[in-house]
PDB file of C-alpha atoms and ligand atoms in Angstrom:
ATOM      1  CA  MET A   1       0.419  -0.229   0.270  1.00  0.00           C
ATOM      2  CA  LEU A   2       1.380   3.583  -0.743  1.00  0.00           C
ATOM      3  CA  ALA A   3       2.069   5.465   2.725  1.00  0.00           C
ATOM      4  CA  THR A   4      -0.055   8.276   1.324  1.00  0.00           C
ATOM      5  CA  GLU A   5      -3.309   5.234   1.311  1.00  0.00           C
ATOM      6  CA  ARG A   6      -1.981   3.803   4.893  1.00  0.00           C
ATOM      7  CA  TRP A   7      -2.026   7.778   6.574  1.00  0.00           C
ATOM      8  CA  ARG A   8      -5.390   7.758   4.997  1.00  0.00           C
ATOM      9  CA  GLN A   9      -6.841   4.965   6.327  1.00  0.00           C
ATOM     10  CA  MET A  10      -5.176   5.604   9.370  1.00  0.00           C
ATOM     11  CA  ILE A  11      -6.884   9.014   9.693  1.00  0.00           C
ATOM     12  CA  GLU A  12      -9.794   7.297   8.843  1.00  0.00           C
ATOM     13  CA  VAL A  13      -9.666   3.953  11.028  1.00  0.00           C
ATOM     14  CA  GLU A  14      -9.367   6.415  14.029  1.00  0.00           C
ATOM     15  CA  HIS A  15     -11.909   9.184  13.277  1.00  0.00           C
ATOM     16  CA  ALA A  16     -14.299   5.891  12.816  1.00  0.00           C
ATOM     17  CA  GLN A  17     -13.389   4.574  16.091  1.00  0.00           C
ATOM     18  CA  SER A  18     -13.758   8.317  17.434  1.00  0.00           C
ATOM     19  CA  ASP A  19     -17.786   8.306  16.019  1.00  0.00           C
ATOM     20  CA  GLU A  20     -18.445   5.551  17.585  1.00  0.00           C
ATOM     21  CA  MET A  21     -17.514   6.041  20.731  1.00  0.00           C
ATOM     22  CA  ARG A  22     -19.194   9.497  20.655  1.00  0.00           C
ATOM     23  CA  GLY A  23     -22.493   7.767  19.469  1.00  0.00           C
ATOM     24  CA  ALA A  24     -25.145  10.165  18.550  1.00  0.00           C
ATOM     25  CA  VAL A  25     -23.409  13.528  20.144  1.00  0.00           C
ATOM     26  CA  PRO A  26     -21.691  15.381  17.421  1.00  0.00           C
ATOM     27  CA  PRO A  27     -18.465  16.954  17.064  1.00  0.00           C
ATOM     28  CA  PRO A  28     -17.886  20.067  18.166  1.00  0.00           C
ATOM     29  CA  THR A  29     -18.186  22.812  14.847  1.00  0.00           C
ATOM     30  CA  ASP A  30     -15.058  24.122  16.327  1.00  0.00           C
ATOM     31  CA  HIS A  31     -12.972  21.693  18.350  1.00  0.00           C
ATOM     32  CA  TRP A  32     -10.235  23.673  19.193  1.00  0.00           C
ATOM     33  CA  ARG A  33     -12.614  25.886  21.511  1.00  0.00           C
ATOM     34  CA  PRO A  34     -11.749  24.433  24.788  1.00  0.00           C
ATOM     35  CA  TYR A  35      -8.497  24.075  24.041  1.00  0.00           C
ATOM     36  CA  ALA A  36      -7.294  27.290  22.336  1.00  0.00           C
ATOM     37  CA  ALA A  37      -6.011  29.485  25.799  1.00  0.00           C
ATOM     38  CA  ASN A  38      -4.157  26.904  26.398  1.00  0.00           C
ATOM     39  CA  PHE A  39      -2.014  27.754  22.503  1.00  0.00           C
ATOM     40  CA  ARG A  40      -1.564  31.701  24.473  1.00  0.00           C
ATOM     41  CA  ALA A  41       1.623  32.033  24.740  1.00  0.00           C
ATOM     42  CA  ASP A  42       3.989  35.319  25.843  1.00  0.00           C
ATOM     43  CA  PRO A  43       5.841  36.271  22.066  1.00  0.00           C
ATOM     44  CA  ARG A  44       8.796  37.465  24.064  1.00  0.00           C
ATOM     45  CA  ARG A  45       9.527  34.706  26.736  1.00  0.00           C
ATOM     46  CA  THR A  46      12.411  33.053  26.105  1.00  0.00           C
ATOM     47  CA  GLY A  47      14.304  29.572  26.915  1.00  0.00           C
ATOM     48  CA  ASP A  48      11.671  27.457  24.105  1.00  0.00           C
ATOM     49  CA  ASP A  49      13.768  25.167  22.953  1.00  0.00           C
ATOM     50  CA  LEU A  50      11.605  24.662  19.910  1.00  0.00           C
ATOM     51  CA  VAL A  51      10.997  28.427  19.088  1.00  0.00           C
ATOM     52  CA  ASP A  52      14.502  28.868  18.972  1.00  0.00           C
ATOM     53  CA  LEU A  53      15.389  25.892  16.866  1.00  0.00           C
ATOM     54  CA  LEU A  54      12.441  27.447  14.790  1.00  0.00           C
ATOM     55  CA  LEU A  55      14.424  31.145  14.748  1.00  0.00           C
ATOM     56  CA  GLU A  56      17.581  29.796  12.875  1.00  0.00           C
ATOM     57  CA  TYR A  57      16.126  29.760   9.883  1.00  0.00           C
ATOM     58  CA  VAL A  58      14.166  32.759  10.250  1.00  0.00           C
ATOM     59  CA  SER A  59      16.419  36.399   9.078  1.00  0.00           C
ATOM     60  CA  PRO A  60      14.189  39.709   9.796  1.00  0.00           C
ATOM     61  CA  ASP A  61      13.971  40.083   5.390  1.00  0.00           C
ATOM     62  CA  GLN A  62      11.900  37.248   5.090  1.00  0.00           C
ATOM     63  CA  THR A  63       8.443  36.695   5.470  1.00  0.00           C
ATOM     64  CA  VAL A  64       6.644  33.608   7.322  1.00  0.00           C
ATOM     65  CA  LEU A  65       3.789  31.479   6.538  1.00  0.00           C
ATOM     66  CA  ASP A  66       2.776  29.660   9.476  1.00  0.00           C
ATOM     67  CA  VAL A  67       0.029  26.939   8.198  1.00  0.00           C
ATOM     68  CA  GLY A  68      -1.917  25.901  11.406  1.00  0.00           C
ATOM     69  CA  ALA A  69      -1.230  29.019  13.155  1.00  0.00           C
ATOM     70  CA  GLY A  70      -3.646  28.252  16.596  1.00  0.00           C
ATOM     71  CA  GLY A  71      -3.037  30.899  19.184  1.00  0.00           C
ATOM     72  CA  GLY A  72      -0.186  31.992  18.041  1.00  0.00           C
ATOM     73  CA  ARG A  73       2.484  29.632  20.341  1.00  0.00           C
ATOM     74  CA  LEU A  74       5.209  29.641  17.309  1.00  0.00           C
ATOM     75  CA  ALA A  75       3.683  32.619  15.110  1.00  0.00           C
ATOM     76  CA  LEU A  76       3.905  35.543  17.716  1.00  0.00           C
ATOM     77  CA  PRO A  77       7.525  34.888  18.316  1.00  0.00           C
ATOM     78  CA  ILE A  78       8.322  34.960  14.941  1.00  0.00           C
ATOM     79  CA  ALA A  79       6.496  37.431  13.523  1.00  0.00           C
ATOM     80  CA  LEU A  80       8.910  39.530  16.391  1.00  0.00           C
ATOM     81  CA  ARG A  81      11.861  38.275  14.020  1.00  0.00           C
ATOM     82  CA  CYS A  82      10.782  38.494  10.957  1.00  0.00           C
ATOM     83  CA  GLN A  83       8.994  41.201   8.291  1.00  0.00           C
ATOM     84  CA  SER A  84       5.796  40.075   7.913  1.00  0.00           C
ATOM     85  CA  LEU A  85       3.577  36.709   8.908  1.00  0.00           C
ATOM     86  CA  VAL A  86       0.366  35.067   7.618  1.00  0.00           C
ATOM     87  CA  ALA A  87      -1.248  32.930   9.798  1.00  0.00           C
ATOM     88  CA  VAL A  88      -3.854  30.406   8.156  1.00  0.00           C
ATOM     89  CA  GLU A  89      -5.845  29.530  10.792  1.00  0.00           C
ATOM     90  CA  PRO A  90      -9.733  27.913  10.688  1.00  0.00           C
ATOM     91  CA  SER A  91     -10.861  27.790  14.294  1.00  0.00           C
ATOM     92  CA  GLU A  92     -12.487  31.111  14.885  1.00  0.00           C
ATOM     93  CA  SER A  93     -11.328  30.520  18.914  1.00  0.00           C
ATOM     94  CA  MET A  94      -7.561  30.074  17.588  1.00  0.00           C
ATOM     95  CA  ALA A  95      -7.598  32.762  15.502  1.00  0.00           C
ATOM     96  CA  ASP A  96      -9.168  35.106  18.337  1.00  0.00           C
ATOM     97  CA  VAL A  97      -6.985  34.182  20.361  1.00  0.00           C
ATOM     98  CA  LEU A  98      -4.196  34.731  18.200  1.00  0.00           C
ATOM     99  CA  THR A  99      -5.396  37.806  16.932  1.00  0.00           C
ATOM    100  CA  GLN A 100      -6.020  39.327  20.824  1.00  0.00           C
ATOM    101  CA  GLN A 101      -2.469  37.537  21.956  1.00  0.00           C
ATOM    102  CA  ALA A 102      -1.262  39.949  18.364  1.00  0.00           C
ATOM    103  CA  GLN A 103      -3.090  43.126  19.786  1.00  0.00           C
ATOM    104  CA  GLU A 104      -1.890  42.882  23.779  1.00  0.00           C
ATOM    105  CA  SER A 105       1.752  42.141  22.640  1.00  0.00           C
ATOM    106  CA  GLY A 106       2.028  45.066  19.753  1.00  0.00           C
ATOM    107  CA  ILE A 107       2.382  42.825  16.957  1.00  0.00           C
ATOM    108  CA  GLU A 108       1.730  44.447  14.019  1.00  0.00           C
ATOM    109  CA  ASN A 109       2.898  42.298  11.359  1.00  0.00           C
ATOM    110  CA  VAL A 110       0.615  39.351  11.289  1.00  0.00           C
ATOM    111  CA  SER A 111      -2.207  39.110   9.052  1.00  0.00           C
ATOM    112  CA  VAL A 112      -5.100  36.133   9.747  1.00  0.00           C
ATOM    113  CA  VAL A 113      -6.735  33.878   7.338  1.00  0.00           C
ATOM    114  CA  GLN A 114      -9.105  32.023   8.563  1.00  0.00           C
ATOM    115  CA  GLU A 115      -9.416  29.390   6.541  1.00  0.00           C
ATOM    116  CA  GLU A 116      -7.917  25.836   5.924  1.00  0.00           C
ATOM    117  CA  TRP A 117      -4.899  25.381   3.989  1.00  0.00           C
ATOM    118  CA  GLN A 118      -6.649  23.340   1.134  1.00  0.00           C
ATOM    119  CA  ASP A 119      -9.255  26.017   0.760  1.00  0.00           C
ATOM    120  CA  ALA A 120      -6.174  28.939   1.023  1.00  0.00           C
ATOM    121  CA  TRP A 121      -5.291  31.379  -1.224  1.00  0.00           C
ATOM    122  CA  VAL A 122      -2.276  33.242   0.129  1.00  0.00           C
ATOM    123  CA  ASP A 123       0.705  34.164  -1.432  1.00  0.00           C
ATOM    124  CA  PRO A 124       4.561  32.181  -1.233  1.00  0.00           C
ATOM    125  CA  ALA A 125       6.734  33.181   1.536  1.00  0.00           C
ATOM    126  CA  ASP A 126      10.085  32.604   2.227  1.00  0.00           C
ATOM    127  CA  ILE A 127       9.572  30.431   5.191  1.00  0.00           C
ATOM    128  CA  VAL A 128       6.378  28.080   5.679  1.00  0.00           C
ATOM    129  CA  LEU A 129       5.801  26.883   8.868  1.00  0.00           C
ATOM    130  CA  CYS A 130       3.538  23.550   9.528  1.00  0.00           C
ATOM    131  CA  ALA A 131       3.204  22.473  13.793  1.00  0.00           C
ATOM    132  CA  HIS A 132       1.770  19.817  14.949  1.00  0.00           C
ATOM    133  CA  VAL A 133      -1.730  19.969  12.469  1.00  0.00           C
ATOM    134  CA  ILE A 134      -0.759  16.890  10.207  1.00  0.00           C
ATOM    135  CA  TYR A 135      -1.860  14.281  12.637  1.00  0.00           C
ATOM    136  CA  THR A 136      -6.095  14.715  11.119  1.00  0.00           C
ATOM    137  CA  ILE A 137      -4.830  15.363   7.554  1.00  0.00           C
ATOM    138  CA  ARG A 138      -6.578  12.858   5.038  1.00  0.00           C
ATOM    139  CA  ASP A 139      -4.921  13.845   1.705  1.00  0.00           C
ATOM    140  CA  ILE A 140      -1.135  14.708   3.327  1.00  0.00           C
ATOM    141  CA  GLY A 141      -0.156  14.042  -0.715  1.00  0.00           C
ATOM    142  CA  GLY A 142      -1.761  17.046  -1.737  1.00  0.00           C
ATOM    143  CA  PHE A 143      -1.407  19.570   1.971  1.00  0.00           C
ATOM    144  CA  LEU A 144       2.657  18.437   1.728  1.00  0.00           C
ATOM    145  CA  LYS A 145       2.950  19.560  -1.772  1.00  0.00           C
ATOM    146  CA  LYS A 146       0.866  23.078  -1.522  1.00  0.00           C
ATOM    147  CA  LEU A 147       2.983  24.016   2.002  1.00  0.00           C
ATOM    148  CA  ASP A 148       6.110  23.306  -0.824  1.00  0.00           C
ATOM    149  CA  ALA A 149       4.942  25.111  -3.204  1.00  0.00           C
ATOM    150  CA  HIS A 150       4.493  27.748  -1.605  1.00  0.00           C
ATOM    151  CA  ALA A 151       7.992  28.007  -0.032  1.00  0.00           C
ATOM    152  CA  LYS A 152      10.586  29.926  -1.835  1.00  0.00           C
ATOM    153  CA  LYS A 153      13.236  29.325   0.833  1.00  0.00           C
ATOM    154  CA  SER A 154      12.489  26.500   3.746  1.00  0.00           C
ATOM    155  CA  VAL A 155       8.960  24.188   4.728  1.00  0.00           C
ATOM    156  CA  LEU A 156       9.551  23.444   8.413  1.00  0.00           C
ATOM    157  CA  LEU A 157       7.227  21.239  10.083  1.00  0.00           C
ATOM    158  CA  VAL A 158       6.825  20.416  13.222  1.00  0.00           C
ATOM    159  CA  VAL A 159       5.265  16.654  14.389  1.00  0.00           C
ATOM    160  CA  TYR A 160       5.408  14.757  17.187  1.00  0.00           C
ATOM    161  CA  ASN A 161       7.233  11.328  17.329  1.00  0.00           C
ATOM    162  CA  ALA A 162       4.037   9.529  18.640  1.00  0.00           C
ATOM    163  CA  PRO A 163       0.522  10.138  17.824  1.00  0.00           C
ATOM    164  CA  PRO A 164      -0.722  13.555  19.846  1.00  0.00           C
ATOM    165  CA  GLN A 165      -3.031  12.152  22.050  1.00  0.00           C
ATOM    166  CA  SER A 166      -0.295   8.183  22.878  1.00  0.00           C
ATOM    167  CA  GLN A 167      -0.087   9.143  26.439  1.00  0.00           C
ATOM    168  CA  ILE A 168      -3.976   8.346  27.270  1.00  0.00           C
ATOM    169  CA  TYR A 169      -4.320   5.224  24.866  1.00  0.00           C
ATOM    170  CA  GLY A 170      -3.584   3.292  27.641  1.00  0.00           C
ATOM    171  CA  ILE A 171      -6.340   4.741  29.493  1.00  0.00           C
ATOM    172  CA  TRP A 172      -8.544   4.649  26.349  1.00  0.00           C
ATOM    173  CA  GLN A 173      -7.886   0.915  26.504  1.00  0.00           C
ATOM    174  CA  GLU A 174      -8.902   0.668  30.238  1.00  0.00           C
ATOM    175  CA  VAL A 175     -12.484   2.350  30.112  1.00  0.00           C
ATOM    176  CA  HIS A 176     -13.456   1.493  26.877  1.00  0.00           C
ATOM    177  CA  GLY A 177     -11.963  -2.261  26.607  1.00  0.00           C
ATOM    178  CA  LYS A 178     -10.443  -2.113  23.560  1.00  0.00           C
ATOM    179  CA  GLU A 179      -7.146  -0.505  21.645  1.00  0.00           C
ATOM    180  CA  ARG A 180      -6.873   2.794  20.597  1.00  0.00           C
ATOM    181  CA  LEU A 181      -6.268   2.779  16.730  1.00  0.00           C
ATOM    182  CA  PRO A 182      -3.420   5.454  16.620  1.00  0.00           C
ATOM    183  CA  LEU A 183      -3.037   8.724  14.538  1.00  0.00           C
ATOM    184  CA  PRO A 184      -0.151   8.990  11.773  1.00  0.00           C
ATOM    185  CA  SER A 185       2.716  10.722  13.438  1.00  0.00           C
ATOM    186  CA  LEU A 186       6.770  10.766  12.424  1.00  0.00           C
ATOM    187  CA  PRO A 187       7.577   7.192  11.404  1.00  0.00           C
ATOM    188  CA  GLU A 188       4.284   7.556   9.102  1.00  0.00           C
ATOM    189  CA  LEU A 189       5.809  11.166   7.513  1.00  0.00           C
ATOM    190  CA  LYS A 190       8.833   9.476   6.718  1.00  0.00           C
ATOM    191  CA  GLU A 191       7.600   7.283   4.128  1.00  0.00           C
ATOM    192  CA  VAL A 192       5.430   9.911   2.567  1.00  0.00           C
ATOM    193  CA  LEU A 193       8.228  12.109   2.031  1.00  0.00           C
ATOM    194  CA  GLU A 194      10.166   9.654   1.009  1.00  0.00           C
ATOM    195  CA  GLU A 195       7.060   8.459  -1.017  1.00  0.00           C
ATOM    196  CA  LEU A 196       6.922  11.838  -2.119  1.00  0.00           C
ATOM    197  CA  GLY A 197      10.928  12.219  -3.644  1.00  0.00           C
ATOM    198  CA  ILE A 198      10.974  15.542  -0.849  1.00  0.00           C
ATOM    199  CA  ASN A 199      14.419  14.736   0.840  1.00  0.00           C
ATOM    200  CA  HIS A 200      14.308  16.129   4.260  1.00  0.00           C
ATOM    201  CA  GLN A 201      15.898  16.511   7.311  1.00  0.00           C
ATOM    202  CA  VAL A 202      14.937  15.572  11.012  1.00  0.00           C
ATOM    203  CA  ASP A 203      16.018  16.824  14.437  1.00  0.00           C
ATOM    204  CA  LEU A 204      14.497  15.928  16.935  1.00  0.00           C
ATOM    205  CA  MET A 205      14.252  17.663  20.051  1.00  0.00           C
ATOM    206  CA  PRO A 206      14.106  16.612  23.423  1.00  0.00           C
ATOM    207  CA  PRO A 207      11.479  14.729  25.056  1.00  0.00           C
ATOM    208  CA  GLN A 208       8.714  17.445  26.269  1.00  0.00           C
ATOM    209  CA  SER A 209       6.932  17.176  29.529  1.00  0.00           C
ATOM    210  CA  PRO A 210       2.406  16.456  29.417  1.00  0.00           C
ATOM    211  CA  ARG A 211       1.156  20.394  30.005  1.00  0.00           C
ATOM    212  CA  GLY A 212      -0.160  18.288  33.250  1.00  0.00           C
ATOM    213  CA  PHE A 213      -4.078  18.702  34.853  1.00  0.00           C
ATOM    214  CA  ASP A 214      -4.555  21.467  37.288  1.00  0.00           C
ATOM    215  CA  ASP A 215      -6.336  19.193  40.155  1.00  0.00           C
ATOM    216  CA  LEU A 216      -8.293  15.725  39.890  1.00  0.00           C
ATOM    217  CA  GLU A 217     -11.411  17.320  38.381  1.00  0.00           C
ATOM    218  CA  ASP A 218     -10.028  19.069  35.621  1.00  0.00           C
ATOM    219  CA  ALA A 219      -8.437  15.721  34.919  1.00  0.00           C
ATOM    220  CA  ILE A 220     -12.042  13.862  34.875  1.00  0.00           C
ATOM    221  CA  GLY A 221     -12.574  16.880  32.604  1.00  0.00           C
ATOM    222  CA  GLN A 222     -10.112  16.743  30.070  1.00  0.00           C
ATOM    223  CA  LEU A 223      -9.669  13.023  29.831  1.00  0.00           C
ATOM    224  CA  SER A 224     -13.413  12.383  29.335  1.00  0.00           C
ATOM    225  CA  ARG A 225     -13.686  15.211  26.909  1.00  0.00           C
ATOM    226  CA  ARG A 226     -10.332  13.366  24.641  1.00  0.00           C
ATOM    227  CA  LEU A 227     -12.354  10.482  25.275  1.00  0.00           C
ATOM    228  CA  TYR A 228     -15.373  10.414  24.632  1.00  0.00           C
ATOM    229  CA  VAL A 229     -16.835   9.622  27.626  1.00  0.00           C
ATOM    230  CA  ALA A 230     -20.261  10.910  28.640  1.00  0.00           C
ATOM    231  CA  ALA A 231     -21.037  12.253  31.794  1.00  0.00           C
ATOM    232  CA  GLY A 232     -23.184   9.467  33.887  1.00  0.00           C
ATOM    233  CA  SER A 233     -22.074   6.727  31.521  1.00  0.00           C
ATOM    234  CA  ALA A 234     -20.316   3.181  33.212  1.00  0.00           C
ATOM    235  CA  GLN A 235     -17.223   4.214  31.667  1.00  0.00           C
ATOM    236  CA  ALA A 236     -17.235   7.541  33.250  1.00  0.00           C
ATOM    237  CA  HIS A 237     -17.639   5.856  36.476  1.00  0.00           C
ATOM    238  CA  ARG A 238     -15.008   3.730  35.203  1.00  0.00           C
ATOM    239  CA  LEU A 239     -12.342   6.650  34.449  1.00  0.00           C
ATOM    240  CA  GLU A 240     -13.322   8.076  37.917  1.00  0.00           C
ATOM    241  CA  GLN A 241     -12.844   5.294  39.667  1.00  0.00           C
ATOM    242  CA  MET A 242      -9.398   4.623  38.573  1.00  0.00           C
ATOM    243  CA  LEU A 243      -7.782   8.006  37.985  1.00  0.00           C
ATOM    244  CA  PRO A 244      -6.466   9.413  41.386  1.00  0.00           C
ATOM    245  CA  GLY A 245      -4.424   5.790  41.329  1.00  0.00           C
ATOM    246  CA  LEU A 246      -3.045   6.664  37.321  1.00  0.00           C
ATOM    247  CA  LEU A 247      -1.934  10.253  38.211  1.00  0.00           C
ATOM    248  CA  THR A 248       1.106  11.272  39.742  1.00  0.00           C
ATOM    249  CA  GLU A 249       1.762  15.194  41.023  1.00  0.00           C
ATOM    250  CA  GLU A 250       4.816  16.705  39.081  1.00  0.00           C
ATOM    251  CA  GLU A 251       5.879  19.970  39.485  1.00  0.00           C
ATOM    252  CA  GLY A 252       2.451  21.355  40.344  1.00  0.00           C
ATOM    253  CA  VAL A 253       0.406  19.904  38.485  1.00  0.00           C
ATOM    254  CA  LEU A 254      -0.750  16.111  37.949  1.00  0.00           C
ATOM    255  CA  ARG A 255       0.316  14.112  34.888  1.00  0.00           C
ATOM    256  CA  ILE A 256       0.069  10.451  34.039  1.00  0.00           C
ATOM    257  CA  ARG A 257       1.669   8.459  35.749  1.00  0.00           C
ATOM    258  CA  ASP A 258       5.056   6.459  33.935  1.00  0.00           C
ATOM    259  CA  SER A 259       3.632   7.817  30.514  1.00  0.00           C
ATOM    260  CA  GLN A 260       5.806   8.192  27.591  1.00  0.00           C
ATOM    261  CA  PRO A 261       6.952  12.154  27.048  1.00  0.00           C
ATOM    262  CA  LEU A 262       6.137  13.102  23.884  1.00  0.00           C
ATOM    263  CA  ARG A 263       9.373  14.401  21.568  1.00  0.00           C
ATOM    264  CA  PRO A 264       8.765  17.156  19.010  1.00  0.00           C
ATOM    265  CA  ALA A 265      10.672  16.638  15.827  1.00  0.00           C
ATOM    266  CA  LEU A 266      11.564  19.868  13.385  1.00  0.00           C
ATOM    267  CA  VAL A 267      10.743  17.792  10.062  1.00  0.00           C
ATOM    268  CA  SER A 268      12.736  20.522   7.007  1.00  0.00           C
ATOM    269  CA  TRP A 269      13.452  20.702   3.525  1.00  0.00           C
ATOM    270  CA  GLN A 270      14.403  23.035   0.787  1.00  0.00           C
ATOM    271  CA  PRO A 271      11.997  22.832  -2.266  1.00  0.00           C
ATOM    272  CA  ASN A 272      13.116  21.484  -5.204  1.00  0.00           C
ATOM    273  CA  HIS A 273      11.190  24.571  -7.688  1.00  0.00           C
ATOM    274  CA  PRO A 274      12.006  27.630  -8.738  1.00  0.00           C
ATOM    275  CA  ALA A 275      11.931  30.522  -6.056  1.00  0.00           C
TER     276      ALA A 275
HETATM  277  C1  SAM B 301      -2.163  21.453  17.539  1.00  0.00           C
HETATM  278  S1  SAM B 301      -3.565  23.085  16.900  1.00  0.00           S
HETATM  279  C2  SAM B 301      -1.228  23.272  16.718  1.00  0.00           C
HETATM  280  C3  SAM B 301      -1.292  25.034  16.617  1.00  0.00           C
HETATM  281  C4  SAM B 301      -0.098  25.391  16.522  1.00  0.00           C
HETATM  282  N1  SAM B 301       0.972  25.588  15.522  1.00  0.00           N
HETATM  283  C5  SAM B 301       1.113  25.355  17.363  1.00  0.00           C
HETATM  284  O1  SAM B 301       2.123  24.207  17.288  1.00  0.00           O
HETATM  285  O2  SAM B 301       0.917  26.097  18.701  1.00  0.00           O
HETATM  286  C6  SAM B 301      -3.280  22.547  15.433  1.00  0.00           C
HETATM  287  C7  SAM B 301      -4.124  23.501  14.529  1.00  0.00           C
HETATM  288  O3  SAM B 301      -3.887  23.210  13.439  1.00  0.00           O
HETATM  289  C8  SAM B 301      -5.602  23.998  12.900  1.00  0.00           C
HETATM  290  N2  SAM B 301      -6.099  22.895  11.564  1.00  0.00           N
HETATM  291  C9  SAM B 301      -6.154  21.594  11.636  1.00  0.00           C
HETATM  292  N3  SAM B 301      -6.696  21.460  10.262  1.00  0.00           N
HETATM  293  C10 SAM B 301      -6.528  22.519   9.516  1.00  0.00           C
HETATM  294  C11 SAM B 301      -5.837  22.503   8.220  1.00  0.00           C
HETATM  295  N4  SAM B 301      -6.660  21.785   7.448  1.00  0.00           N
HETATM  296  N5  SAM B 301      -5.927  23.386   7.677  1.00  0.00           N
HETATM  297  C12 SAM B 301      -5.058  24.427   8.633  1.00  0.00           C
HETATM  298  N6  SAM B 301      -5.137  24.788   9.899  1.00  0.00           N
HETATM  299  C13 SAM B 301      -5.775  23.190  10.236  1.00  0.00           C
HETATM  300  C14 SAM B 301      -6.156  23.613  14.273  1.00  0.00           C
HETATM  301  O4  SAM B 301      -7.549  24.623  14.173  1.00  0.00           O
HETATM  302  C15 SAM B 301      -5.676  23.923  15.456  1.00  0.00           C
HETATM  303  O5  SAM B 301      -4.992  25.273  15.734  1.00  0.00           O
END
């Protein structure tokens, strides 16, 4: 099977499993609304390894396109160090966080295009960044080719070494009694890029501590959502029973005990077309 087909198939079976667990409850129109505030970050913060690594590719006279920019966690620190940045971001709640943070921080060289990348009409830029977006993109070949076609100098893709929700796959199994089907991530991306003939470099970054939960109630709320557990159901009861034993306190937050921290990777390449 082609790597691009396998990628699509992984997403389709994962989504089908989510739909099965969600039952009659329709998916939210803006999936990111409950999480958007988590993607707000001080654009002038220091000591963020990923930002520092990305900035090595960006110079003050360059333009940047951030595809799936979210709340501007990466876009805004980069905007401070480049000529201008266009953020392509379909989620209203995420785009609102980004716009508000840019205003509060006095950053004026950012514009937001509220579209999915597949539908967006934007000019090419020197650098095209796309961080933690592709895990659910079915037509990965078309998506990556469009990123490539819009980059004059470099494409910078940030992707985890394992599926972003893989830390809760163990809990999924306990709560639902079946294995969680995984989304594609770095290993499958490498196969896709090879198949597309895109010569790329991979920089694997150090493991990243998960954000964690403020308290048990926060953990129950977040995990119920991510595991599609309806309030008052047998699964909700099971989750509430088992959760205190699965959590451990670290650095003032609750984290899932013994979970494998995710490692972001920067996958970069120079486009092979005339600038
Ligand atoms: C996990 S967030 C990452 C946000 C940001 N890049 C970061 O690393 O902080 C994924 C973002 O991708 C956006 N997204 C999802 N599908 C997209 C698509 N087809 N085109 C553009 N953005 C998309 C979502 O709306 C969401 O804001």
